[in-house]
Phi, psi and omega in degrees: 000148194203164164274126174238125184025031145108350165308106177308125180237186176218152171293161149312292190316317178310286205300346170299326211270304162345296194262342172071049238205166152277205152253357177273342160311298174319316165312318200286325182278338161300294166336291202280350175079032180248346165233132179232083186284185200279198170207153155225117174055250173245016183254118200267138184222119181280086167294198184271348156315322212259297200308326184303299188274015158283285193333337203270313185305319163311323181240006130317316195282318180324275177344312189115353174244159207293167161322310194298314184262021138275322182298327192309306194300309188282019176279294175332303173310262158020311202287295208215083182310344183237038197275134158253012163298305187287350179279320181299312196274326171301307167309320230261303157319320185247050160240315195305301194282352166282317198284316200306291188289353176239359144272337157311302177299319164308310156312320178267355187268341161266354177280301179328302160320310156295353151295287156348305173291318197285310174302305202261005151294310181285327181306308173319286196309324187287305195281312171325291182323308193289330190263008176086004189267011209217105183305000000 
């Protein structure tokens, strides 16, 4: 960490070792318009700004939603920092992603159940066998 215009800035490397990331992620979240650090020469320079929207992209992603609708949200943000457009569209999102994840759960809560059936069918069959009743 160094001074920058009285500014806390960060290296790639910090904020990777920090977030526990590579620097090529990072890159990758630049690529993608989700970050725009300063450049001096080729040395990429992070403000706390930058550091803010890795952590907000790290736990879009930890949350379940894509690069494209974190970039939707900092467009918003970006636009009108104090938008209840972007709080309106973040519920709206993470109604989406709930409903998503409670069909998910539902989906696995029946595969269990067939599984479950499918093991004390064979566990039945296995123990006939074992007592000789099943050629």
């Amino acid at each position: 960490m160094s001074k920058y215009d009285d500014e806390t800035t960060y290296a790639i490397g910090e904020l990777a070792r920090e977030f526990d990331i590579t620097p090529r992620s990072i890159r990758f979240y630049e690529e993608q318009g989700l970050m725009s650090p300063s450049r001096t020469g080729q040395n990429r320079i992070y403000l706390n700004k930058d550091r803010v929207r890795l952590k907000l992209i790290l736990r879009g992603k930890r949350l379940g939603f894509s690069l494209a609708e974190v970039k939707t949200l900092f467009d918003m943000y970006d636009t009108n920092p104090n938008s209840a457009i972007q709080l309106e569209a973040m519920l709206e999102m993470t109604e989406q992603k709930r409903a998503v994840l409670k069909q998910q759960l539902e989906d696995i809560q029946m595969l269990m159940t067939e599984l479950d059936d499918v093991e004390a069918r064979c566990r039945e069959e296995l123990a006939e066998l074992k007592r000789g009743n099943i050629a």
